[in-house]
PDB file of C-alpha atoms in Angstrom:
ATOM      1  CA  UNK A  29      57.004 -91.912 418.847  1.00 55.00           C
ATOM      2  CA  UNK A  30      58.522 -92.661 415.746  1.00 60.00           C
ATOM      3  CA  UNK A  31      61.744 -91.242 414.687  1.00 59.00           C
ATOM      4  CA  UNK A  32      62.254 -90.621 411.019  1.00 60.00           C
ATOM      5  CA  UNK A  33      65.369 -89.717 408.999  1.00 55.00           C
ATOM      6  CA  UNK A  34      65.069 -86.652 406.922  1.00 52.00           C
ATOM      7  CA  UNK A  35      66.195 -88.229 404.009  1.00 45.00           C
ATOM      8  CA  UNK A  36      64.672 -90.728 402.993  1.00 34.00           C
ATOM      9  CA  UNK A  37      65.137 -89.071 402.238  1.00 34.00           C
ATOM     10  CA  UNK A  38      68.183 -87.690 403.516  1.00 35.00           C
ATOM     11  CA  UNK A  39      66.615 -89.947 405.459  1.00 30.00           C
ATOM     12  CA  UNK A  40      68.256 -90.698 407.163  1.00 31.00           C
ATOM     13  CA  UNK A  41      66.041 -94.710 414.561  1.00 29.00           C
ATOM     14  CA  UNK A  42      63.890 -96.876 419.615  1.00 32.00           C
ATOM     15  CA  UNK A  43      60.721 -96.293 420.505  1.00 32.00           C
ATOM     16  CA  UNK A  44      60.913 -93.641 417.862  1.00 34.00           C
ATOM     17  CA  UNK A  45      61.364 -94.671 414.177  1.00 37.00           C
ATOM     18  CA  UNK A  46      64.016 -92.085 412.958  1.00 43.00           C
ATOM     19  CA  UNK A  47      63.632 -90.636 409.867  1.00 50.00           C
ATOM     20  CA  UNK A  48      66.800 -88.939 408.573  1.00 48.00           C
ATOM     21  CA  UNK A  49      67.471 -85.938 406.486  1.00 50.00           C
ATOM     22  CA  UNK A  50      65.914 -86.858 403.476  1.00 45.00           C
ATOM     23  CA  UNK A  51      68.086 -88.213 401.234  1.00 38.00           C
ATOM     24  CA  UNK A  52      68.511 -84.929 400.806  1.00 38.00           C
ATOM     25  CA  UNK A  53      70.997 -82.634 400.038  1.00 38.00           C
ATOM     26  CA  UNK A  54      71.949 -82.782 396.228  1.00 38.00           C
ATOM     27  CA  UNK A  55      74.847 -80.344 395.948  1.00 39.00           C
ATOM     28  CA  UNK A  56      74.621 -79.429 392.278  1.00 41.00           C
ATOM     29  CA  UNK A  57      75.655 -76.273 390.635  1.00 44.00           C
ATOM     30  CA  UNK A  58      72.201 -75.014 389.617  1.00 42.00           C
ATOM     31  CA  UNK A  59      73.888 -73.381 386.334  1.00 37.00           C
ATOM     32  CA  UNK A  60      75.203 -76.883 385.093  1.00 34.00           C
ATOM     33  CA  UNK A  61      73.141 -78.669 382.426  1.00 32.00           C
ATOM     34  CA  UNK A  62      71.955 -82.255 383.477  1.00 32.00           C
ATOM     35  CA  UNK A  63      72.443 -84.798 380.793  1.00 34.00           C
ATOM     36  CA  UNK A  64      69.390 -86.742 381.011  1.00 32.00           C
ATOM     37  CA  UNK A  65      70.830 -89.689 378.850  1.00 35.00           C
ATOM     38  CA  UNK A  66      73.440 -90.443 381.841  1.00 38.00           C
ATOM     39  CA  UNK A  67      73.191 -93.262 383.994  1.00 44.00           C
ATOM     40  CA  UNK A  68      74.285 -94.483 387.147  1.00 48.00           C
ATOM     41  CA  UNK A  69      76.578 -96.813 385.141  1.00 58.00           C
ATOM     42  CA  UNK A  70      78.765 -93.724 384.026  1.00 77.00           C
ATOM     43  CA  UNK A  71      79.217 -92.753 387.714  1.00 83.00           C
ATOM     44  CA  UNK A  72      81.454 -94.763 390.175  1.00 89.00           C
ATOM     45  CA  UNK A  73      82.201 -94.004 394.032  1.00 90.00           C
ATOM     46  CA  UNK A  74      86.075 -93.696 394.133  1.00 90.00           C
ATOM     47  CA  UNK A  75      88.543 -93.872 396.769  1.00 90.00           C
ATOM     48  CA  UNK A  76      89.512 -90.509 396.178  1.00 91.00           C
ATOM     49  CA  UNK A  77      85.861 -89.227 396.548  1.00 90.00           C
ATOM     50  CA  UNK A  78      85.521 -91.124 399.837  1.00 91.00           C
ATOM     51  CA  UNK A  79      88.716 -89.460 401.007  1.00 89.00           C
ATOM     52  CA  UNK A  80      87.427 -86.007 400.041  1.00 87.00           C
ATOM     53  CA  UNK A  81      84.230 -86.445 401.853  1.00 85.00           C
ATOM     54  CA  UNK A  82      85.988 -87.820 404.893  1.00 81.00           C
ATOM     55  CA  UNK A  83      88.279 -84.839 404.992  1.00 79.00           C
ATOM     56  CA  UNK A  84      85.132 -82.442 404.963  1.00 77.00           C
ATOM     57  CA  UNK A  85      83.957 -84.574 408.067  1.00 73.00           C
ATOM     58  CA  UNK A  86      80.919 -86.164 406.091  1.00 78.00           C
ATOM     59  CA  UNK A  87      80.292 -89.699 407.000  1.00 76.00           C
ATOM     60  CA  UNK A  88      81.587 -92.253 404.208  1.00 84.00           C
ATOM     61  CA  UNK A  89      79.179 -95.157 405.295  1.00 82.00           C
ATOM     62  CA  UNK A  90      76.658 -96.022 402.623  1.00 85.00           C
ATOM     63  CA  UNK A  91      77.910 -93.702 399.935  1.00 91.00           C
ATOM     64  CA  UNK A  92      76.389 -94.707 396.953  1.00 91.00           C
ATOM     65  CA  UNK A  93      75.383 -93.542 393.450  1.00 93.00           C
ATOM     66  CA  UNK A  94      71.498 -92.954 392.763  1.00 91.00           C
ATOM     67  CA  UNK A  95      69.235 -91.570 390.015  1.00 92.00           C
ATOM     68  CA  UNK A  96      67.942 -88.376 391.442  1.00 91.00           C
ATOM     69  CA  UNK A  97      64.553 -87.769 390.504  1.00 91.00           C
ATOM     70  CA  UNK A  98      63.806 -84.310 388.934  1.00 94.00           C
ATOM     71  CA  UNK A  99      60.158 -82.543 389.014  1.00 94.00           C
ATOM     72  CA  UNK A 100      59.990 -83.190 385.135  1.00 92.00           C
ATOM     73  CA  UNK A 101      60.152 -87.279 385.814  1.00 91.00           C
ATOM     74  CA  UNK A 102      63.436 -87.192 384.413  1.00 92.00           C
ATOM     75  CA  UNK A 103      66.581 -88.440 386.535  1.00 91.00           C
ATOM     76  CA  UNK A 104      70.209 -87.731 387.055  1.00 91.00           C
ATOM     77  CA  UNK A 105      72.965 -89.691 388.518  1.00 92.00           C
ATOM     78  CA  UNK A 106      74.122 -88.416 391.841  1.00 92.00           C
ATOM     79  CA  UNK A 107      76.233 -89.175 394.837  1.00 92.00           C
ATOM     80  CA  UNK A 108      74.106 -89.814 397.926  1.00 90.00           C
ATOM     81  CA  UNK A 109      76.123 -89.271 401.032  1.00 86.00           C
ATOM     82  CA  UNK A 110      74.772 -89.295 405.083  1.00 80.00           C
ATOM     83  CA  UNK A 111      71.440 -90.624 403.448  1.00 79.00           C
ATOM     84  CA  UNK A 112      69.978 -87.211 402.461  1.00 82.00           C
ATOM     85  CA  UNK A 113      72.924 -85.375 400.582  1.00 87.00           C
ATOM     86  CA  UNK A 114      73.484 -85.247 396.834  1.00 87.00           C
ATOM     87  CA  UNK A 115      76.577 -84.342 395.009  1.00 88.00           C
ATOM     88  CA  UNK A 116      78.145 -84.566 391.672  1.00 88.00           C
ATOM     89  CA  UNK A 117      81.428 -85.919 391.336  1.00 90.00           C
ATOM     90  CA  UNK A 118      82.683 -82.504 390.616  1.00 87.00           C
ATOM     91  CA  UNK A 119      81.162 -81.053 393.695  1.00 84.00           C
ATOM     92  CA  UNK A 120      82.813 -83.570 395.832  1.00 86.00           C
ATOM     93  CA  UNK A 121      86.095 -82.824 394.239  1.00 84.00           C
ATOM     94  CA  UNK A 122      85.734 -79.145 394.891  1.00 79.00           C
ATOM     95  CA  UNK A 123      85.002 -79.587 398.620  1.00 75.00           C
ATOM     96  CA  UNK A 124      87.376 -76.990 400.129  1.00 66.00           C
ATOM     97  CA  UNK A 125      87.760 -75.708 403.570  1.00 53.00           C
ATOM     98  CA  UNK A 126      89.435 -72.356 402.288  1.00 48.00           C
ATOM     99  CA  UNK A 127      86.470 -71.124 400.512  1.00 44.00           C
ATOM    100  CA  UNK A 128      84.239 -69.781 403.650  1.00 41.00           C
ATOM    101  CA  UNK A 129      81.992 -66.784 403.271  1.00 41.00           C
ATOM    102  CA  UNK A 130      80.121 -66.341 406.686  1.00 42.00           C
ATOM    103  CA  UNK A 131      80.003 -62.963 407.982  1.00 46.00           C
ATOM    104  CA  UNK A 132      82.790 -61.804 410.091  1.00 45.00           C
ATOM    105  CA  UNK A 133      84.490 -65.713 409.590  1.00 44.00           C
ATOM    106  CA  UNK A 134      87.703 -66.628 408.204  1.00 36.00           C
ATOM    107  CA  UNK A 135      87.383 -70.352 408.815  1.00 38.00           C
ATOM    108  CA  UNK A 136      84.750 -73.217 408.359  1.00 36.00           C
ATOM    109  CA  UNK A 137      82.495 -73.935 411.217  1.00 38.00           C
ATOM    110  CA  UNK A 138      81.883 -77.478 410.559  1.00 37.00           C
ATOM    111  CA  UNK A 139      78.801 -77.809 413.203  1.00 44.00           C
ATOM    112  CA  UNK A 140      76.371 -75.869 411.291  1.00 57.00           C
ATOM    113  CA  UNK A 141      77.430 -74.486 407.706  1.00 68.00           C
ATOM    114  CA  UNK A 142      79.138 -75.429 404.367  1.00 73.00           C
ATOM    115  CA  UNK A 143      82.361 -73.821 402.910  1.00 73.00           C
ATOM    116  CA  UNK A 144      79.783 -72.531 400.133  1.00 82.00           C
ATOM    117  CA  UNK A 145      77.067 -70.203 401.097  1.00 88.00           C
ATOM    118  CA  UNK A 146      74.377 -68.270 399.199  1.00 93.00           C
ATOM    119  CA  UNK A 147      75.262 -64.687 398.161  1.00 94.00           C
ATOM    120  CA  UNK A 148      74.908 -62.488 401.129  1.00 95.00           C
ATOM    121  CA  UNK A 149      71.503 -60.154 400.839  1.00 96.00           C
ATOM    122  CA  UNK A 150      70.006 -62.144 398.110  1.00 96.00           C
ATOM    123  CA  UNK A 151      66.206 -62.723 397.308  1.00 98.00           C
ATOM    124  CA  UNK A 152      65.818 -66.134 396.616  1.00 98.00           C
ATOM    125  CA  UNK A 153      63.051 -67.106 394.305  1.00 99.00           C
ATOM    126  CA  UNK A 154      61.208 -70.467 395.702  1.00 99.00           C
ATOM    127  CA  UNK A 155      58.494 -72.340 394.037  1.00 99.00           C
ATOM    128  CA  UNK A 156      56.326 -74.782 395.369  1.00 99.00           C
ATOM    129  CA  UNK A 157      55.534 -77.298 392.372  1.00 99.00           C
ATOM    130  CA  UNK A 158      51.601 -78.060 391.549  1.00 98.00           C
ATOM    131  CA  UNK A 159      52.266 -80.437 388.568  1.00 97.00           C
ATOM    132  CA  UNK A 160      50.726 -83.833 387.910  1.00 95.00           C
ATOM    133  CA  UNK A 161      52.081 -87.357 388.161  1.00 94.00           C
ATOM    134  CA  UNK A 162      52.513 -87.075 391.760  1.00 95.00           C
ATOM    135  CA  UNK A 163      55.237 -84.712 391.830  1.00 97.00           C
ATOM    136  CA  UNK A 164      52.972 -81.710 392.685  1.00 98.00           C
ATOM    137  CA  UNK A 165      52.363 -80.443 396.452  1.00 98.00           C
ATOM    138  CA  UNK A 166      49.228 -81.205 398.144  1.00 98.00           C
ATOM    139  CA  UNK A 167      47.266 -78.483 399.624  1.00 98.00           C
ATOM    140  CA  UNK A 168      48.594 -79.519 403.142  1.00 98.00           C
ATOM    141  CA  UNK A 169      52.313 -79.522 401.820  1.00 98.00           C
ATOM    142  CA  UNK A 170      51.724 -76.091 400.013  1.00 98.00           C
ATOM    143  CA  UNK A 171      50.758 -74.979 403.517  1.00 98.00           C
ATOM    144  CA  UNK A 172      53.544 -76.220 405.217  1.00 98.00           C
ATOM    145  CA  UNK A 173      56.228 -74.758 402.484  1.00 99.00           C
ATOM    146  CA  UNK A 174      54.533 -71.456 403.221  1.00 99.00           C
ATOM    147  CA  UNK A 175      55.180 -71.869 406.966  1.00 98.00           C
ATOM    148  CA  UNK A 176      58.692 -73.017 406.227  1.00 98.00           C
ATOM    149  CA  UNK A 177      59.250 -69.887 404.015  1.00 98.00           C
ATOM    150  CA  UNK A 178      57.768 -67.645 406.844  1.00 97.00           C
ATOM    151  CA  UNK A 179      59.944 -69.214 409.324  1.00 96.00           C
ATOM    152  CA  UNK A 180      62.943 -67.661 407.356  1.00 98.00           C
ATOM    153  CA  UNK A 181      61.609 -64.326 406.289  1.00 98.00           C
ATOM    154  CA  UNK A 182      60.432 -63.578 409.802  1.00 97.00           C
ATOM    155  CA  UNK A 183      63.945 -63.687 411.315  1.00 95.00           C
ATOM    156  CA  UNK A 184      65.725 -60.378 411.790  1.00 94.00           C
ATOM    157  CA  UNK A 185      69.556 -59.988 411.497  1.00 96.00           C
ATOM    158  CA  UNK A 186      69.511 -62.482 408.368  1.00 96.00           C
ATOM    159  CA  UNK A 187      70.347 -60.727 405.224  1.00 97.00           C
ATOM    160  CA  UNK A 188      68.815 -63.532 402.571  1.00 97.00           C
ATOM    161  CA  UNK A 189      65.130 -63.709 402.300  1.00 98.00           C
ATOM    162  CA  UNK A 190      62.486 -65.846 399.969  1.00 98.00           C
ATOM    163  CA  UNK A 191      59.845 -65.080 397.455  1.00 99.00           C
ATOM    164  CA  UNK A 192      57.144 -68.125 397.257  1.00 99.00           C
ATOM    165  CA  UNK A 193      55.126 -68.851 394.466  1.00 99.00           C
ATOM    166  CA  UNK A 194      53.347 -72.030 393.430  1.00 99.00           C
ATOM    167  CA  UNK A 195      53.100 -73.524 389.963  1.00 98.00           C
ATOM    168  CA  UNK A 196      55.036 -75.609 387.451  1.00 98.00           C
ATOM    169  CA  UNK A 197      57.508 -73.144 385.668  1.00 98.00           C
ATOM    170  CA  UNK A 198      60.473 -73.800 387.943  1.00 98.00           C
ATOM    171  CA  UNK A 199      63.420 -73.349 385.578  1.00 96.00           C
ATOM    172  CA  UNK A 200      63.900 -69.710 385.950  1.00 97.00           C
ATOM    173  CA  UNK A 201      63.463 -70.392 390.208  1.00 98.00           C
ATOM    174  CA  UNK A 202      66.320 -70.341 392.227  1.00 98.00           C
ATOM    175  CA  UNK A 203      64.415 -73.321 394.280  1.00 98.00           C
ATOM    176  CA  UNK A 204      61.893 -75.736 393.561  1.00 98.00           C
ATOM    177  CA  UNK A 205      60.042 -78.014 396.226  1.00 99.00           C
ATOM    178  CA  UNK A 206      58.387 -81.233 394.621  1.00 98.00           C
ATOM    179  CA  UNK A 207      57.449 -84.389 395.798  1.00 97.00           C
ATOM    180  CA  UNK A 208      59.077 -87.769 395.027  1.00 95.00           C
ATOM    181  CA  UNK A 209      56.309 -90.314 394.472  1.00 95.00           C
ATOM    182  CA  UNK A 210      58.374 -93.431 393.856  1.00 93.00           C
ATOM    183  CA  UNK A 211      60.906 -92.939 397.107  1.00 90.00           C
ATOM    184  CA  UNK A 212      60.241 -95.059 399.705  1.00 88.00           C
ATOM    185  CA  UNK A 213      60.158 -93.943 403.415  1.00 91.00           C
ATOM    186  CA  UNK A 214      59.352 -90.418 404.323  1.00 94.00           C
ATOM    187  CA  UNK A 215      61.538 -87.517 404.216  1.00 94.00           C
ATOM    188  CA  UNK A 216      63.163 -85.159 402.293  1.00 94.00           C
ATOM    189  CA  UNK A 217      66.450 -84.370 400.315  1.00 93.00           C
ATOM    190  CA  UNK A 218      68.561 -81.307 399.047  1.00 92.00           C
ATOM    191  CA  UNK A 219      71.818 -80.356 398.410  1.00 89.00           C
ATOM    192  CA  UNK A 220      74.339 -77.599 399.228  1.00 88.00           C
ATOM    193  CA  UNK A 221      74.750 -74.074 397.681  1.00 89.00           C
ATOM    194  CA  UNK A 222      77.022 -73.750 394.585  1.00 88.00           C
ATOM    195  CA  UNK A 223      80.123 -71.881 394.277  1.00 84.00           C
ATOM    196  CA  UNK A 224      78.830 -69.179 392.564  1.00 89.00           C
ATOM    197  CA  UNK A 225      76.289 -68.219 395.655  1.00 91.00           C
ATOM    198  CA  UNK A 226      73.266 -69.678 394.731  1.00 94.00           C
ATOM    199  CA  UNK A 227      71.172 -71.967 396.717  1.00 95.00           C
ATOM    200  CA  UNK A 228      70.650 -75.737 395.788  1.00 94.00           C
ATOM    201  CA  UNK A 229      67.678 -75.823 393.454  1.00 95.00           C
ATOM    202  CA  UNK A 230      66.063 -79.220 393.910  1.00 96.00           C
ATOM    203  CA  UNK A 231      64.246 -79.550 397.146  1.00 96.00           C
ATOM    204  CA  UNK A 232      62.656 -82.866 397.236  1.00 96.00           C
ATOM    205  CA  UNK A 233      59.899 -84.337 399.919  1.00 97.00           C
ATOM    206  CA  UNK A 234      58.472 -87.866 400.015  1.00 96.00           C
ATOM    207  CA  UNK A 235      55.825 -89.808 401.880  1.00 96.00           C
ATOM    208  CA  UNK A 236      54.957 -86.941 404.315  1.00 96.00           C
ATOM    209  CA  UNK A 237      51.134 -86.294 403.547  1.00 93.00           C
ATOM    210  CA  UNK A 238      50.011 -88.405 406.172  1.00 94.00           C
ATOM    211  CA  UNK A 239      51.714 -86.387 408.908  1.00 97.00           C
ATOM    212  CA  UNK A 240      50.519 -83.299 410.572  1.00 97.00           C
ATOM    213  CA  UNK A 241      51.491 -79.799 409.026  1.00 98.00           C
ATOM    214  CA  UNK A 242      54.359 -79.182 411.425  1.00 98.00           C
ATOM    215  CA  UNK A 243      56.212 -82.182 410.732  1.00 97.00           C
ATOM    216  CA  UNK A 244      56.060 -81.225 406.978  1.00 98.00           C
ATOM    217  CA  UNK A 245      57.162 -77.750 407.951  1.00 98.00           C
ATOM    218  CA  UNK A 246      59.960 -79.321 410.024  1.00 97.00           C
ATOM    219  CA  UNK A 247      61.327 -81.320 406.741  1.00 97.00           C
ATOM    220  CA  UNK A 248      60.825 -78.528 404.498  1.00 98.00           C
ATOM    221  CA  UNK A 249      62.473 -75.937 406.661  1.00 98.00           C
ATOM    222  CA  UNK A 250      65.347 -78.774 407.158  1.00 96.00           C
ATOM    223  CA  UNK A 251      65.991 -79.124 403.396  1.00 95.00           C
ATOM    224  CA  UNK A 252      65.884 -75.489 402.551  1.00 97.00           C
ATOM    225  CA  UNK A 253      68.423 -75.272 405.393  1.00 94.00           C
ATOM    226  CA  UNK A 254      70.905 -77.485 403.619  1.00 91.00           C
ATOM    227  CA  UNK A 255      69.986 -75.495 400.157  1.00 93.00           C
ATOM    228  CA  UNK A 256      71.499 -72.202 401.956  1.00 94.00           C
ATOM    229  CA  UNK A 257      74.348 -74.064 403.466  1.00 87.00           C
ATOM    230  CA  UNK A 258      73.362 -75.725 406.682  1.00 86.00           C
ATOM    231  CA  UNK A 259      74.823 -78.966 407.927  1.00 82.00           C
ATOM    232  CA  UNK A 260      73.567 -81.583 410.386  1.00 82.00           C
ATOM    233  CA  UNK A 261      74.144 -80.088 413.907  1.00 82.00           C
ATOM    234  CA  UNK A 262      74.557 -83.591 415.144  1.00 79.00           C
ATOM    235  CA  UNK A 263      77.213 -84.512 412.486  1.00 69.00           C
ATOM    236  CA  UNK A 264      79.537 -85.848 414.859  1.00 68.00           C
ATOM    237  CA  UNK A 265      77.229 -88.775 416.409  1.00 74.00           C
ATOM    238  CA  UNK A 266      74.136 -88.807 414.523  1.00 76.00           C
ATOM    239  CA  UNK A 267      72.567 -89.172 417.862  1.00 84.00           C
ATOM    240  CA  UNK A 268      69.295 -88.140 416.528  1.00 87.00           C
ATOM    241  CA  UNK A 269      68.860 -91.337 414.685  1.00 85.00           C
ATOM    242  CA  UNK A 270      69.734 -93.422 417.478  1.00 82.00           C
ATOM    243  CA  UNK A 271      73.611 -93.973 416.149  1.00 71.00           C
ATOM    244  CA  UNK A 272      76.819 -92.987 417.752  1.00 67.00           C
ATOM    245  CA  UNK A 273      78.897 -92.301 414.870  1.00 60.00           C
ATOM    246  CA  UNK A 274      82.014 -90.033 415.710  1.00 54.00           C
ATOM    247  CA  UNK A 275      83.296 -89.234 412.389  1.00 45.00           C
ATOM    248  CA  UNK A 276      86.506 -87.842 413.736  1.00 41.00           C
ATOM    249  CA  UNK A 277      87.921 -84.386 414.287  1.00 38.00           C
ATOM    250  CA  UNK A 278      91.333 -84.534 412.457  1.00 30.00           C
ATOM    251  CA  UNK A 279      92.219 -81.715 410.447  1.00 32.00           C
ATOM    252  CA  UNK A 280      90.507 -78.255 410.241  1.00 28.00           C
ATOM    253  CA  UNK A 281      87.138 -77.090 410.350  1.00 32.00           C
ATOM    254  CA  UNK A 282      85.541 -78.712 413.318  1.00 36.00           C
ATOM    255  CA  UNK A 283      84.678 -75.531 415.310  1.00 44.00           C
ATOM    256  CA  UNK A 284      81.172 -74.534 416.530  1.00 58.00           C
ATOM    257  CA  UNK A 285      79.324 -71.383 415.430  1.00 70.00           C
ATOM    258  CA  UNK A 286      80.029 -68.941 418.418  1.00 74.00           C
ATOM    259  CA  UNK A 287      77.143 -68.649 420.920  1.00 76.00           C
ATOM    260  CA  UNK A 288      75.698 -71.950 419.786  1.00 78.00           C
ATOM    261  CA  UNK A 289      75.411 -75.270 422.245  1.00 74.00           C
ATOM    262  CA  UNK A 290      78.668 -76.807 422.510  1.00 70.00           C
ATOM    263  CA  UNK A 291      76.979 -80.490 423.144  1.00 73.00           C
ATOM    264  CA  UNK A 292      73.865 -82.316 421.696  1.00 78.00           C
ATOM    265  CA  UNK A 293      70.860 -80.190 421.107  1.00 84.00           C
ATOM    266  CA  UNK A 294      67.766 -82.259 420.448  1.00 86.00           C
ATOM    267  CA  UNK A 295      65.663 -79.380 419.548  1.00 90.00           C
ATOM    268  CA  UNK A 296      67.651 -78.238 416.460  1.00 92.00           C
ATOM    269  CA  UNK A 297      65.556 -78.093 412.961  1.00 94.00           C
ATOM    270  CA  UNK A 298      69.044 -79.418 411.650  1.00 90.00           C
ATOM    271  CA  UNK A 299      69.253 -82.839 413.227  1.00 89.00           C
ATOM    272  CA  UNK A 300      69.916 -85.505 410.932  1.00 87.00           C
ATOM    273  CA  UNK A 301      66.685 -87.669 412.058  1.00 90.00           C
ATOM    274  CA  UNK A 302      63.264 -86.246 412.830  1.00 91.00           C
ATOM    275  CA  UNK A 303      60.109 -87.587 414.877  1.00 91.00           C
ATOM    276  CA  UNK A 304      56.462 -87.171 414.518  1.00 92.00           C
ATOM    277  CA  UNK A 305      56.423 -84.745 417.517  1.00 92.00           C
ATOM    278  CA  UNK A 306      58.780 -81.879 415.693  1.00 94.00           C
ATOM    279  CA  UNK A 307      56.939 -78.225 415.716  1.00 94.00           C
ATOM    280  CA  UNK A 308      58.851 -77.023 412.478  1.00 96.00           C
ATOM    281  CA  UNK A 309      60.094 -74.261 414.168  1.00 96.00           C
ATOM    282  CA  UNK A 310      63.765 -72.706 414.670  1.00 96.00           C
ATOM    283  CA  UNK A 311      65.638 -73.548 418.003  1.00 92.00           C
ATOM    284  CA  UNK A 312      67.740 -70.455 419.433  1.00 92.00           C
ATOM    285  CA  UNK A 313      70.889 -72.223 418.066  1.00 89.00           C
ATOM    286  CA  UNK A 314      69.503 -72.310 414.466  1.00 92.00           C
ATOM    287  CA  UNK A 315      68.518 -68.788 414.628  1.00 94.00           C
ATOM    288  CA  UNK A 316      71.981 -67.873 415.961  1.00 91.00           C
ATOM    289  CA  UNK A 317      73.427 -69.733 413.113  1.00 89.00           C
ATOM    290  CA  UNK A 318      71.656 -68.163 410.400  1.00 92.00           C
ATOM    291  CA  UNK A 319      72.429 -64.945 411.857  1.00 93.00           C
ATOM    292  CA  UNK A 320      76.327 -65.949 411.839  1.00 89.00           C
ATOM    293  CA  UNK A 321      76.039 -66.812 408.294  1.00 88.00           C
ATOM    294  CA  UNK A 322      74.201 -64.294 406.752  1.00 92.00           C
TER     295      UNK A 322
END
């Protein structure tokens, strides 16, 4: 069985070829304008950024500047972390353990969620992009997106919800799911919610159409999870990718969400890497995490 990094899309290995979390999480404030003329030459990874990422319990191996592709074919420079998370420089420097808004919580639980969350009770407008140029979702991918949205909307005890449409007018939507026809590998990418309570807007997938619909559902559900504040559940070791990386426990924020498994959970939809046998459904710990956050 092959393991895939949801990246690569986060992408982030072995009888299974791991695919990791789609180079996914692009943490950008959806209200900020993108300067199309900007290039990766103008953005550099600094020691200060790496320290900030490390303090937030993010793996700093392989952090780099990339040109992140948007549905209209333009690109914007982003900083790629853990192979599936995308940040602007400002977003990295604003990472802060003290801004936490989970239900009934006053501290960041690093195992599952970020410091910024979507506003409680928000109905998130999400569009599956159907435009040309290879950016549009195939019929199978559209079906998988509908299944992923159903995963979230069917949960009880969760205040956020989604309204799904398909088309090309993604500008006014909270979230758009689209293909990157130029990305190598299979997976997806996304980002974290903004400080203003909006989900990360650009959910990118790639190289998935040859997989069955359950695998595509898994990747999209995973990337939407990042967009509403979920982190990788195996953040400490990246065990799902065939790695054994301990990112350290110094500092604050390394607490599990109450009621979730203390050790490695091979069934969580938020593992850093996936394989071709995933079913696209939430594990019990994922549901507890969403109910705790929202």
